Coordinates of C-alpha atoms in Angstrom, one line a residue:
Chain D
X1 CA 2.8 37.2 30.4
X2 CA 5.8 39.3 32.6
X3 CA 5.0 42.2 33.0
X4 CA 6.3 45.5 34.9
X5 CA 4.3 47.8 37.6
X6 CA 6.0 50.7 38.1
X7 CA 4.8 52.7 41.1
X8 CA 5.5 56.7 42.2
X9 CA 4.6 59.6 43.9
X10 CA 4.7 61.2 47.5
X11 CA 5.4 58.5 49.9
X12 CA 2.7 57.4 52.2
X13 CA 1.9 54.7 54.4
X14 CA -0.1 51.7 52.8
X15 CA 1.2 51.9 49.4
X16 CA 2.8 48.7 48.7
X17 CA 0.0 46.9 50.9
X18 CA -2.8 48.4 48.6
X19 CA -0.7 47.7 45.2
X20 CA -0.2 43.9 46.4
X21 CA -3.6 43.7 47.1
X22 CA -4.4 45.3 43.8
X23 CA -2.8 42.8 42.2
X24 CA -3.7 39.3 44.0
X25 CA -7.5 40.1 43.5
X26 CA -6.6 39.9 39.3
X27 CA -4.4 36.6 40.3
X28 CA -1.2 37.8 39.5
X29 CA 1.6 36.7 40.5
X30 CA 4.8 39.1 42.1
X31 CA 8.0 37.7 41.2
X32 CA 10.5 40.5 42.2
X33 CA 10.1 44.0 44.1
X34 CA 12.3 46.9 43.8
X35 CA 11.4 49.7 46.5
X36 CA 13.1 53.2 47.9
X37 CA 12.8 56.5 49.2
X38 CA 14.1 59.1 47.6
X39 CA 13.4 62.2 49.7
X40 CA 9.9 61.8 50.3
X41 CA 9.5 60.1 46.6
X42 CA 8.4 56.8 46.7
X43 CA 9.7 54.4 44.0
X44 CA 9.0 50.8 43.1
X45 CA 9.2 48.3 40.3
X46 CA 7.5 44.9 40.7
X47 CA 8.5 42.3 38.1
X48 CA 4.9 40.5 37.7
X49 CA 3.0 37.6 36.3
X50 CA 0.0 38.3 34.2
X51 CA -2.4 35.4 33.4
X52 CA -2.6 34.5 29.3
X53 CA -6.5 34.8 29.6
X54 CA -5.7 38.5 30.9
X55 CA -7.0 41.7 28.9
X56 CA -3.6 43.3 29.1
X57 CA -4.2 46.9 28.0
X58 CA -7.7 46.8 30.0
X59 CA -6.1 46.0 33.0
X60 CA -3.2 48.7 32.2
X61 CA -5.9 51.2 32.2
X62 CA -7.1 49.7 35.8
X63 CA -3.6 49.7 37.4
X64 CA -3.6 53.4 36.1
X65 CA -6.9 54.0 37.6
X66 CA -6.1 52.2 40.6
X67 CA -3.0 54.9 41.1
X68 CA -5.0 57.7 40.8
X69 CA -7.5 56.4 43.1
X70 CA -4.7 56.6 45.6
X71 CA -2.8 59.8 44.4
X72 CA 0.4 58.0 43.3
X73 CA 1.2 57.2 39.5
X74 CA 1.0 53.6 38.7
X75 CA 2.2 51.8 35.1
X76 CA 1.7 48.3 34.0
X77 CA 3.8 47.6 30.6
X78 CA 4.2 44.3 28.9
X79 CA 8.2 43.7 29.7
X80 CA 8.4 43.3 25.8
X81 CA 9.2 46.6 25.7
X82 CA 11.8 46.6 28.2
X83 CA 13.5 43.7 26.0
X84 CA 13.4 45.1 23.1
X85 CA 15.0 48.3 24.0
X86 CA 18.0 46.9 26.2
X87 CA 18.4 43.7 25.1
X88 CA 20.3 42.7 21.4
Chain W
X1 CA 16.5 40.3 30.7
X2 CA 16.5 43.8 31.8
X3 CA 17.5 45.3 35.0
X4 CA 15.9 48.0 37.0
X5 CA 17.6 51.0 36.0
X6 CA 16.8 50.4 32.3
X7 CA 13.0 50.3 33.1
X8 CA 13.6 53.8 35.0
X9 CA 15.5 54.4 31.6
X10 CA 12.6 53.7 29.5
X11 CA 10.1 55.6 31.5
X12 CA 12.0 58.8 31.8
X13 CA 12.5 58.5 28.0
X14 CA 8.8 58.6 27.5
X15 CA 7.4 61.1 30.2
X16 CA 10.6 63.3 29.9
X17 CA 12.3 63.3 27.1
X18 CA 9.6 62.7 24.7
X19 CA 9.8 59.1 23.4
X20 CA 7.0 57.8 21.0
X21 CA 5.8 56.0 18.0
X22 CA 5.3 59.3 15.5
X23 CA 3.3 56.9 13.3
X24 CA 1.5 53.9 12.7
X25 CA 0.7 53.9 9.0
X26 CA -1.3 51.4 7.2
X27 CA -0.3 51.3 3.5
X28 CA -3.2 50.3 1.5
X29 CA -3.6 49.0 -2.4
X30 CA -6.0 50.8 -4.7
X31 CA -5.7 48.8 -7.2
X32 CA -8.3 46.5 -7.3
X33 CA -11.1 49.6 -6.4
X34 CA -11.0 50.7 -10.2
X35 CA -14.3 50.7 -11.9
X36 CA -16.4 51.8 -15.0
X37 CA -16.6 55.2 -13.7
X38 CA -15.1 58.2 -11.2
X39 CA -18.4 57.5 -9.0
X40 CA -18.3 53.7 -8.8
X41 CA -14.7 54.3 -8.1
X42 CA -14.8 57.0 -5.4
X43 CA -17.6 54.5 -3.6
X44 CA -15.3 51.4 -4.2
X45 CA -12.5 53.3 -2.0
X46 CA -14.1 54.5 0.7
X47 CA -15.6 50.7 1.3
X48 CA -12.2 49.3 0.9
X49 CA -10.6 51.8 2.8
X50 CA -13.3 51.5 6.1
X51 CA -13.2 47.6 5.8
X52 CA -9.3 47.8 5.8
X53 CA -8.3 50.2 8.3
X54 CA -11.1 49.8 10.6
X55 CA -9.0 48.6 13.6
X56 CA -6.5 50.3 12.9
X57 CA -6.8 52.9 15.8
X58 CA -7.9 50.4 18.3
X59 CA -5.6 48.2 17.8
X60 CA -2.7 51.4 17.9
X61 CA -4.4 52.3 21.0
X62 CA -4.2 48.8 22.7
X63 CA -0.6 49.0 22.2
X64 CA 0.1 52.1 23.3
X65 CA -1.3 51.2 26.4
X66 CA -0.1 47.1 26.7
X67 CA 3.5 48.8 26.1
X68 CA 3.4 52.4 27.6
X69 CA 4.6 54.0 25.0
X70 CA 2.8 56.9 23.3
X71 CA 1.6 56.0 19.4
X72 CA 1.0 59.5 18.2
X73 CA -0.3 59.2 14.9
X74 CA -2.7 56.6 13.1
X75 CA -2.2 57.3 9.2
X76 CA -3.3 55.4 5.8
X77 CA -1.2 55.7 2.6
X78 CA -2.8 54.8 -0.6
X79 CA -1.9 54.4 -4.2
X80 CA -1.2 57.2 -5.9
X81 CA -4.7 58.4 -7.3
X82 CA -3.5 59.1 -10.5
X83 CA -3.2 55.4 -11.3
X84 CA -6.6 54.5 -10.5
X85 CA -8.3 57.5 -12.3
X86 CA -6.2 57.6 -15.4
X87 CA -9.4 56.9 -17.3
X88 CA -11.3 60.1 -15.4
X89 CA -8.6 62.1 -14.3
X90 CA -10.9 65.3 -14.2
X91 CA -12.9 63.6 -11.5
X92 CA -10.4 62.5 -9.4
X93 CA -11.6 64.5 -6.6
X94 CA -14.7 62.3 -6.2
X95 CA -11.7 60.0 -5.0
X96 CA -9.9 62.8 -2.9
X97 CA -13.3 63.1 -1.1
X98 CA -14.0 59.8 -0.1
X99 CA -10.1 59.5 1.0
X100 CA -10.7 62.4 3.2
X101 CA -14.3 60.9 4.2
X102 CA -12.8 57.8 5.2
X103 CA -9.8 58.8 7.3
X104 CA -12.4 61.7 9.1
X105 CA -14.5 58.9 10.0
X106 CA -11.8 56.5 10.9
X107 CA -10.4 59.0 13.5
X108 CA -7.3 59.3 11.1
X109 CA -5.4 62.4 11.0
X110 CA -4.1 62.3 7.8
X111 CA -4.0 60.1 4.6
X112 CA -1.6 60.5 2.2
X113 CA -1.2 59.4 -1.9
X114 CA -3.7 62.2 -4.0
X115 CA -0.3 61.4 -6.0
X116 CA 1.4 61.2 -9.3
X117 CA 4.6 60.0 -9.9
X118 CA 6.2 61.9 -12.7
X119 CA 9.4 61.9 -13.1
X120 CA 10.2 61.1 -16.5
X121 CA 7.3 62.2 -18.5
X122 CA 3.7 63.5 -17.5
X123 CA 1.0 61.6 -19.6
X124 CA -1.8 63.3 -20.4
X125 CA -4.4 61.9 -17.9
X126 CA -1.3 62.9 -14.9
X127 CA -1.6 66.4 -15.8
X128 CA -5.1 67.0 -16.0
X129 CA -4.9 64.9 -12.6
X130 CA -1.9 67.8 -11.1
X131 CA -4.4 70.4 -11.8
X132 CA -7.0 68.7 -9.5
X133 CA -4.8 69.3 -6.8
X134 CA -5.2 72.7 -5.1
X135 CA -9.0 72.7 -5.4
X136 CA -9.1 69.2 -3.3
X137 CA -7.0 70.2 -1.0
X138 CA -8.8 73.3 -0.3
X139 CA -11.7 71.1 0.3
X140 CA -10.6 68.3 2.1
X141 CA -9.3 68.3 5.7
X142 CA -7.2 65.5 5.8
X143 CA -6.3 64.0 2.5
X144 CA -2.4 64.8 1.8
X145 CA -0.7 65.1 -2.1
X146 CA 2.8 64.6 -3.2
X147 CA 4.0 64.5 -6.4
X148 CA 7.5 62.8 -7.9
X149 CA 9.5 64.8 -10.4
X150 CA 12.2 63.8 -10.6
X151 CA 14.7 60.4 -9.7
X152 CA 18.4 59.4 -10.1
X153 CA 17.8 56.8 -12.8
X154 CA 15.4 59.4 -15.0
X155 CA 16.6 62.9 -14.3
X156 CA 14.4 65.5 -13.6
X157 CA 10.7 66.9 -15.4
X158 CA 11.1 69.9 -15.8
X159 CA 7.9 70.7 -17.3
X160 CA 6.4 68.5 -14.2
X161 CA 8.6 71.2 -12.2
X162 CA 7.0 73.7 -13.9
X163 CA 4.0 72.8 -13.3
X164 CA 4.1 71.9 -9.3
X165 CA 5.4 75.8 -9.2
X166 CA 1.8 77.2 -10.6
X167 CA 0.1 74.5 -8.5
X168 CA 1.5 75.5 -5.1
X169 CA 0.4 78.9 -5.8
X170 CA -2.6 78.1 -6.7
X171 CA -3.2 75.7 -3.3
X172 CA -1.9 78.9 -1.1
X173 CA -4.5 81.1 -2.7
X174 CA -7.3 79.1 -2.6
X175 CA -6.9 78.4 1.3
X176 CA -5.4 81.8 2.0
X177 CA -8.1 82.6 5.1
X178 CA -5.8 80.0 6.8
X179 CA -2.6 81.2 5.5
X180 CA -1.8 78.8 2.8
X181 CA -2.8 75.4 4.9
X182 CA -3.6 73.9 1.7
X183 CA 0.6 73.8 0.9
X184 CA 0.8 71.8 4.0
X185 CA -0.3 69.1 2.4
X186 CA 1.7 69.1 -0.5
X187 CA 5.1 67.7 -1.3
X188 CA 7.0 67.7 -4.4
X189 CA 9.7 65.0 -4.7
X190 CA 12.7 63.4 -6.2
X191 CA 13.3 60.0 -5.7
X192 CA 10.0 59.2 -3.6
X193 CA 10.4 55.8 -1.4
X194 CA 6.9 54.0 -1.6
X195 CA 7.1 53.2 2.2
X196 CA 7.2 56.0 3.6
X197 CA 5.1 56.3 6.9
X198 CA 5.4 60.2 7.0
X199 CA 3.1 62.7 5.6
X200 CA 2.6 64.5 4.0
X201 CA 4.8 62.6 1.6
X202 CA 3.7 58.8 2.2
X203 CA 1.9 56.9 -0.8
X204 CA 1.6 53.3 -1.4
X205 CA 3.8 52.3 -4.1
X206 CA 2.4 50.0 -7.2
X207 CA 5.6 47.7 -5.8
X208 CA 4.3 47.3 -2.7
X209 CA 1.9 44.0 -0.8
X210 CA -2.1 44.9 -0.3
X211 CA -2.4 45.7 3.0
X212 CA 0.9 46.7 4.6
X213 CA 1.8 48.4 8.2
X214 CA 5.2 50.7 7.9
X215 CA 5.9 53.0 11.3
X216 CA 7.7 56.0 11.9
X217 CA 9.6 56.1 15.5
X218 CA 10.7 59.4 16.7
X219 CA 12.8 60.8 19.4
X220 CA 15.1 64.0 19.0
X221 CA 14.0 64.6 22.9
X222 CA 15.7 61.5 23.9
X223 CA 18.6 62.1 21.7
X224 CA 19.5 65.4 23.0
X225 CA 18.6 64.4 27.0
X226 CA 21.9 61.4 26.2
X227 CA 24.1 63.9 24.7
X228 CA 24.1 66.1 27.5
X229 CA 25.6 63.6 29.8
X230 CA 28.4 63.7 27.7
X231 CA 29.0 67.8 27.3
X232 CA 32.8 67.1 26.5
X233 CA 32.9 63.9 24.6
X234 CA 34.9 64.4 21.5
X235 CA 32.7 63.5 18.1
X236 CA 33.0 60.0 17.7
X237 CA 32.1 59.6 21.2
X238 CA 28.9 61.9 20.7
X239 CA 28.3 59.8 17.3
X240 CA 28.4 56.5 19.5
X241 CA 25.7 57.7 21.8
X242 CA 23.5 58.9 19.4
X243 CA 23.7 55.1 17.7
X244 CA 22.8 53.5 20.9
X245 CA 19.7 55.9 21.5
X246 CA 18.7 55.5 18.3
X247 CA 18.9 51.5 18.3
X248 CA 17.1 51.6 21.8
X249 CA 14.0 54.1 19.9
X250 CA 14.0 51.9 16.7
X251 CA 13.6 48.5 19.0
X252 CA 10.8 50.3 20.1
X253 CA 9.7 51.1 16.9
X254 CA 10.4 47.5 15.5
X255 CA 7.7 45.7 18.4
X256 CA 5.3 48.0 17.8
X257 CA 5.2 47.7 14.1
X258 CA 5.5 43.7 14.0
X259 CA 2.9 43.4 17.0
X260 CA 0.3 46.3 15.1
X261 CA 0.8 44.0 11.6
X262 CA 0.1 40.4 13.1
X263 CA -3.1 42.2 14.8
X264 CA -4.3 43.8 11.9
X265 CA -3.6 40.8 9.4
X266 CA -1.6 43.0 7.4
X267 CA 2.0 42.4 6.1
X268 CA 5.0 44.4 8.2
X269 CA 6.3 47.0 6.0
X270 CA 9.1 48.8 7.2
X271 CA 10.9 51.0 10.0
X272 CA 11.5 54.0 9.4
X273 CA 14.3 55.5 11.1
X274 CA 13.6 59.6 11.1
X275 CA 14.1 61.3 14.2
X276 CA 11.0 63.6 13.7
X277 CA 10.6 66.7 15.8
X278 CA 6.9 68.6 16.9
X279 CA 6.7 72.2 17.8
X280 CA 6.5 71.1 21.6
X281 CA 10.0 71.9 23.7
X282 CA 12.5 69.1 24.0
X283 CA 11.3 67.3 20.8
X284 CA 13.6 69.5 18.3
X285 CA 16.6 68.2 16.1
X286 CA 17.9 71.8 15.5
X287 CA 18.4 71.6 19.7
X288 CA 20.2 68.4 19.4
X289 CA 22.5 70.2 16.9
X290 CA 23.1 72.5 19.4
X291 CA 23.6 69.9 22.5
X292 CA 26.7 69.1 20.2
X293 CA 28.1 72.5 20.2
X294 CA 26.5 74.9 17.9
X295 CA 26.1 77.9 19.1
X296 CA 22.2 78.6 16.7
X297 CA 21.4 76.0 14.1
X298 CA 22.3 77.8 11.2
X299 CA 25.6 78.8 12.0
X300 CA 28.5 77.3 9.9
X301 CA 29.1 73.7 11.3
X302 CA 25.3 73.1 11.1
X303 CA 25.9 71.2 7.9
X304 CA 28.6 68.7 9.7
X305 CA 26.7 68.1 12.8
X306 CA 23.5 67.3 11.0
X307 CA 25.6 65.0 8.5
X308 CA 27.2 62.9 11.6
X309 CA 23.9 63.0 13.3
X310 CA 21.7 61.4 10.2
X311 CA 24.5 59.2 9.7
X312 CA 24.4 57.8 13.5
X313 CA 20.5 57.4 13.6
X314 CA 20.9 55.7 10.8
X315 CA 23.7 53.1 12.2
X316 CA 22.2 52.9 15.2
X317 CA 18.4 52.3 13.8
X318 CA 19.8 49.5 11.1
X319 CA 20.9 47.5 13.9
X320 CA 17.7 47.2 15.4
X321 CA 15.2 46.6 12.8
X322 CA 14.9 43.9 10.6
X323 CA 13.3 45.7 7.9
X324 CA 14.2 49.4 7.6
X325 CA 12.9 51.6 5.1
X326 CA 11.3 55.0 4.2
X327 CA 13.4 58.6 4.4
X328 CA 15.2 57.6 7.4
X329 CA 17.3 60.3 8.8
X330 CA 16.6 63.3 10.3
X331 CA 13.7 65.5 9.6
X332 CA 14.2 69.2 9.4
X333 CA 11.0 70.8 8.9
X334 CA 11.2 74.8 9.8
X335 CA 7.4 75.2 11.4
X336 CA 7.6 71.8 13.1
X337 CA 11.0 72.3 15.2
X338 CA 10.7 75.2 18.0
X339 CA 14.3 75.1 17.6
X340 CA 14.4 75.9 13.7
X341 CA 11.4 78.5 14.6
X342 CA 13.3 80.4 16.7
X343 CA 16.4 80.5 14.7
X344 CA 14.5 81.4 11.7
X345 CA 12.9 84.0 13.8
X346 CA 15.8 85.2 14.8
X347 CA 17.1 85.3 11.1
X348 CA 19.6 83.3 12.0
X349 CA 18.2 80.4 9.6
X350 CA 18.2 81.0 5.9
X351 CA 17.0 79.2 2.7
X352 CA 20.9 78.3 1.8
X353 CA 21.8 76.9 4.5
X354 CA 19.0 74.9 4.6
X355 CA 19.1 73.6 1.0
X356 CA 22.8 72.9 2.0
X357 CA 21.3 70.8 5.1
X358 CA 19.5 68.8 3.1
X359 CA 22.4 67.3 1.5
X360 CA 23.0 65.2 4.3
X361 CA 20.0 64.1 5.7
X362 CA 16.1 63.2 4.9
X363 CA 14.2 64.9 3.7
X364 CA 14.3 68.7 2.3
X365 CA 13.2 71.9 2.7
X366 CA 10.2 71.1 4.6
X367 CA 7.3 73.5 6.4
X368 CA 9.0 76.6 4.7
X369 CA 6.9 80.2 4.6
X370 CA 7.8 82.6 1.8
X371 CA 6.4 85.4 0.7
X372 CA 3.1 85.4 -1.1
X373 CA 4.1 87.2 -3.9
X374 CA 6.6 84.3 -4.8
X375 CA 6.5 84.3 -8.8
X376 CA 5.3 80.6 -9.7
X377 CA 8.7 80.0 -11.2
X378 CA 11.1 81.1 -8.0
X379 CA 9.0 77.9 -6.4
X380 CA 9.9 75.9 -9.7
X381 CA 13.3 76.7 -9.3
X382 CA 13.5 76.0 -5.6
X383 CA 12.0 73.0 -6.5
X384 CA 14.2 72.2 -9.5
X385 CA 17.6 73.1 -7.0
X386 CA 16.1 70.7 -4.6
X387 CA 15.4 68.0 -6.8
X388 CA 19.0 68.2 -8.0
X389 CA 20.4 67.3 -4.6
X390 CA 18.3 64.6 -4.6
X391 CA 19.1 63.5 -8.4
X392 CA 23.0 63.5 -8.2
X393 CA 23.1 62.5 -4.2
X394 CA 20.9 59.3 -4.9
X395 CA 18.7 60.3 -1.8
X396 CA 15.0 61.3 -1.7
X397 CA 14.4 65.1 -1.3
X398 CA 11.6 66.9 -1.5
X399 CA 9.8 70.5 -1.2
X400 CA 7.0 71.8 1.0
X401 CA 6.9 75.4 1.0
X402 CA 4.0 78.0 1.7
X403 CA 3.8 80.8 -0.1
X404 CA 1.8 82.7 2.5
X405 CA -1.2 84.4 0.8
X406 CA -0.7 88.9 1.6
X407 CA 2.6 87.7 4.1
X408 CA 5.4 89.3 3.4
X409 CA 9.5 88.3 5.3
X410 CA 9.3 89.4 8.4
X411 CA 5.6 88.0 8.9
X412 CA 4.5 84.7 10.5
X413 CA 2.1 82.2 9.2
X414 CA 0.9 80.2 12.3
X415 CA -0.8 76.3 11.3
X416 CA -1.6 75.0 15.1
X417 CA -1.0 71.7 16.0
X418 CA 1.7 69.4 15.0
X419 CA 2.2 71.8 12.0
X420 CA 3.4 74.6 14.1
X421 CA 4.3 78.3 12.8
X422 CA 7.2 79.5 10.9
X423 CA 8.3 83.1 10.2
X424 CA 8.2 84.1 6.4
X425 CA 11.8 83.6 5.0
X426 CA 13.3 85.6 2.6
X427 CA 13.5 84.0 -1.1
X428 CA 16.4 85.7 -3.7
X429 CA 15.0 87.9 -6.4
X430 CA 16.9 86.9 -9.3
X431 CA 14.3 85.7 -11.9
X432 CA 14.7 81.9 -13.3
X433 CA 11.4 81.5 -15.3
X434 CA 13.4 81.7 -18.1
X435 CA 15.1 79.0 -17.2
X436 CA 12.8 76.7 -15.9
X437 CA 10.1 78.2 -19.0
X438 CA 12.3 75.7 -21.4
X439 CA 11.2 72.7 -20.0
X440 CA 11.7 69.2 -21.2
X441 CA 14.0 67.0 -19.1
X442 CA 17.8 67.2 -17.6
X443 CA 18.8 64.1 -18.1
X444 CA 19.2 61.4 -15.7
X445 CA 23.0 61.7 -14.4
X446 CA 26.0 59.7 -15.9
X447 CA 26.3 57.3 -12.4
X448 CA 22.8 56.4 -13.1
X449 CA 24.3 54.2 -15.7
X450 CA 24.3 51.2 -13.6
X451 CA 23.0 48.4 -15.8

């Protein structure tokens, strides 16, 4: 399944190390990251690959968790949604 | 494919502006719940309705989080009750109880369709059924009653009318310790749509599949934040970004509600296409009205920017859903919009210019305090006015007003919640009961001479 993670908050050291981490312990796959610094806001958007088998809101709830674990606000949405939206 | 500022895009619409699903409504079939008697009945529906809708708010929940997107409401529609207690309509509130049972234990906010449709004649078993109607909603919590009197093809019941006047007065008395709540939950309509998603007007109509998932997408937040990047934009302009938000909210709308029906095994209903506001800041329509220029909603012009708006949702929302349906438009309830409440506090507001409002879009004059000693037939007539908007404009319209129990204009009746507060609005004093005392039925207009 594609998926998006959408990470931000106050920029910190460690961020995209513990996210990429994160993720290879579920096996999935990144395909594409997006990163900057705006000010001292850290932005990214990592196009993903989500196993079929996966439990996709269960591990949405997780990659939340996971961002409040370490202070920074972290999203996982099917892309789907990002389809439907922007795409005829 | 999708680039990256559109998912920023998307996110901003959701944690800034607003953006959700109002309503995930699973539209459920009575009919084969009829029995011998109102007891067998009453215990027939609430089995049906648990086995039915039981994964219904999981399943919304699972997609609010696989998708991001906020589903705010998980609702049931039913048949209208009158057609399944037509042999024991005086016990029809065994019915409204275990409605209001089942959606309390479901987690369900409110289920809609302790409802009649009237509109061209009131049998005998439909009005002993009206009369059931302020006592059970007095005692239920979140069982919601509307009631059709009139349509384009019939004309208008006027003795229906009539009646819905004496009944609204009676709900507001008999839950006056909470200002009226009971009027909340009643609608009074002409032209109903049996797919409707929104309460406290949706009800499963006889025409529609058994089991049947309709949603309601929202978004006057979103709709406003895109209009103010374009401050000077002449109208058509304004009208072509208000399309492209609205196609962007109903795709939204349109996954959700195709994903939800495969999950549940039920059929996809409809889209519906209202831009619904909430009390909460940056989720008003009477704001996006004024985004396009208006100094107050109210003022003159209110009436034109409303009509172009409706209109644009509407072109926008068509486009992106393959199956579109209930009031679609724009929803301009008084207590629900912090922008109507604080024009209407202001007095700024008034009952004309809203009945003229409701020309143009869905649905009518919605979430509307009066004063508590409104005579029975002023809320006839309003109803009989409204209901001729509805009749010669070939559009649903409908009425849900409180007449606040001991508030007179100038006092405030305050609901909580999603169903907000409103100031009491002044009503004229002329009397019509003579008027609406003759009764019978205006006749269906000549246009509706289609055949």
């Amino acid at each position: 399944m594609r998926a998006v993670v959408t990470v931000t908050g106050s920029d910190r050291t460690g961020v995209i190390a513990g996210i990429s981490g994160f993720l290879a312990k579920k096996n999935i796959n990144i395909e594409d990251v997006s990163q900057t610094i705006l000010g001292n806001q850290f932005a990214m958007i990592m196009m993903i690959c989500v196993p079929e088998s996966s439990d996709f809101s269960a591990l949405a709830d997780e990659c939340a968790a996971y961002g409040k674990g370490i202070g920074m606000h972290v999203r996982l949405q099917h892309a789907d949604i990002f389809d439907a939206m922007h795409n005829i | 494919m999708f680039n990256k500022s559109q998912v920023i895009e998307t996110i901003e619409m959701v944690e800034k502006e607003h953006l959700d699903i109002r309503t995930v409504t699973m539209g459920l079939s009575l009919l084969s719940c009829v029995r011998g008697n109102a007891r067998e009945t009453a215990d027939a529906v609430y089995d049906h309705v648990m086995r039915k809708a039981q994964h219904l708010v999981p399943t919304a929940e699972s997609l609010s989080r696989r998708y991001g997107i906020p589903i705010v409401n998980k609702r049931i529609s039913v048949t209208p009750v009158s057609l399944i207690t037509a042999a024991f309509p005086a016990e029809s509130g065994l019915i409204g109880g275990a409605l209001d049972r089942a959606a309390r234990e479901l987690g369900i906010d409110f289920l809609g369709g302790y409802s009649a449709l009237v509109h061209k004649g009131t049998a005998d078993y439909e009005e002993i059924f009206l009369r059931t109607i302020p006592e059970v909603l007095a005692q239920t919590e979140r069982l919601c009653s509307s009631v059709n009197v009139g349509s384009s093809r019939s004309g208008i019941n006027i003795d229906a009318v009539r009646l819905m006047g004496e009944i609204i007065k009676e709900t507001a008395e008999l839950t006056k310790d909470r200002d009226g709540l009971g009027c909340c939950k009643l609608v009074v309509f002409c032209n109903a749509v049996e797919d409707n998603p929104f309460m406290a007007g949706a009800f499963h109509g006889a025409g529609e599949a058994d089991t049947v998932i309709n949603v309601g997408v929202s978004g006057p937040g979103v709709v406003q934040h895109a209009l103010s990047f374009v401050p000077d934009a002449d109208l058509t302009d304004a009208a072509e970004v208000i399309k492209r938000t609205a196609f962007k909210i109903t795709r939204a709308g349109q996954l959700i509600a195709k994903e939800a029906a495969e999950c549940l095994g039920a059929r996809f209903g409809i889209v519906d296409l209202s831009l619904a506001p909430t009390p909460a800041r940056g989720d008003s329509v009477a704001h996006i009205l004024e985004e396009l220029g208006l100094e107050v909603v109210g003022c003159h012009g209110t009436t034109a920017a409303l009509a172009m708006l409706n209109d644009a949702v509407k072109k926008g929302g068509v486009m992106a859903s393959s199956r579109v349906g209930g009031l679609s438009g724009a929803f301009i309830p008084v207590s629900e919009d912090i922008g109507m409440i604080e024009s209407a506090e202001k007095g700024r507001i008034t009952i004309d210019k809203l009945e003229a409002m409701t020309c143009v879009c869905s649905v009518g004059l919605d979430m509307i305090a009066v004063p508590g000693d409104t005579p029975a037939s002023t809320l006839s007539a309003i109803i009989a006015d409204e209901a001729a908007i509805g009749m010669i404009n070939n559009k649903t319209t409908a009425v849900r007003v409180i007449p606040a129990p001991g508030k007179k204009v100038g006092d405030s009746v305050n609901f909580g919640g999603l169903l907000g507060r409103a100031p009491v609005m002044p009503v004229h004093q002329g009397d019509a009961s003579k008027f609406i005392g003759r009764g019978g039925l205006i006749p269906a207009p000549i246009h509706s001479f289609k055949n």
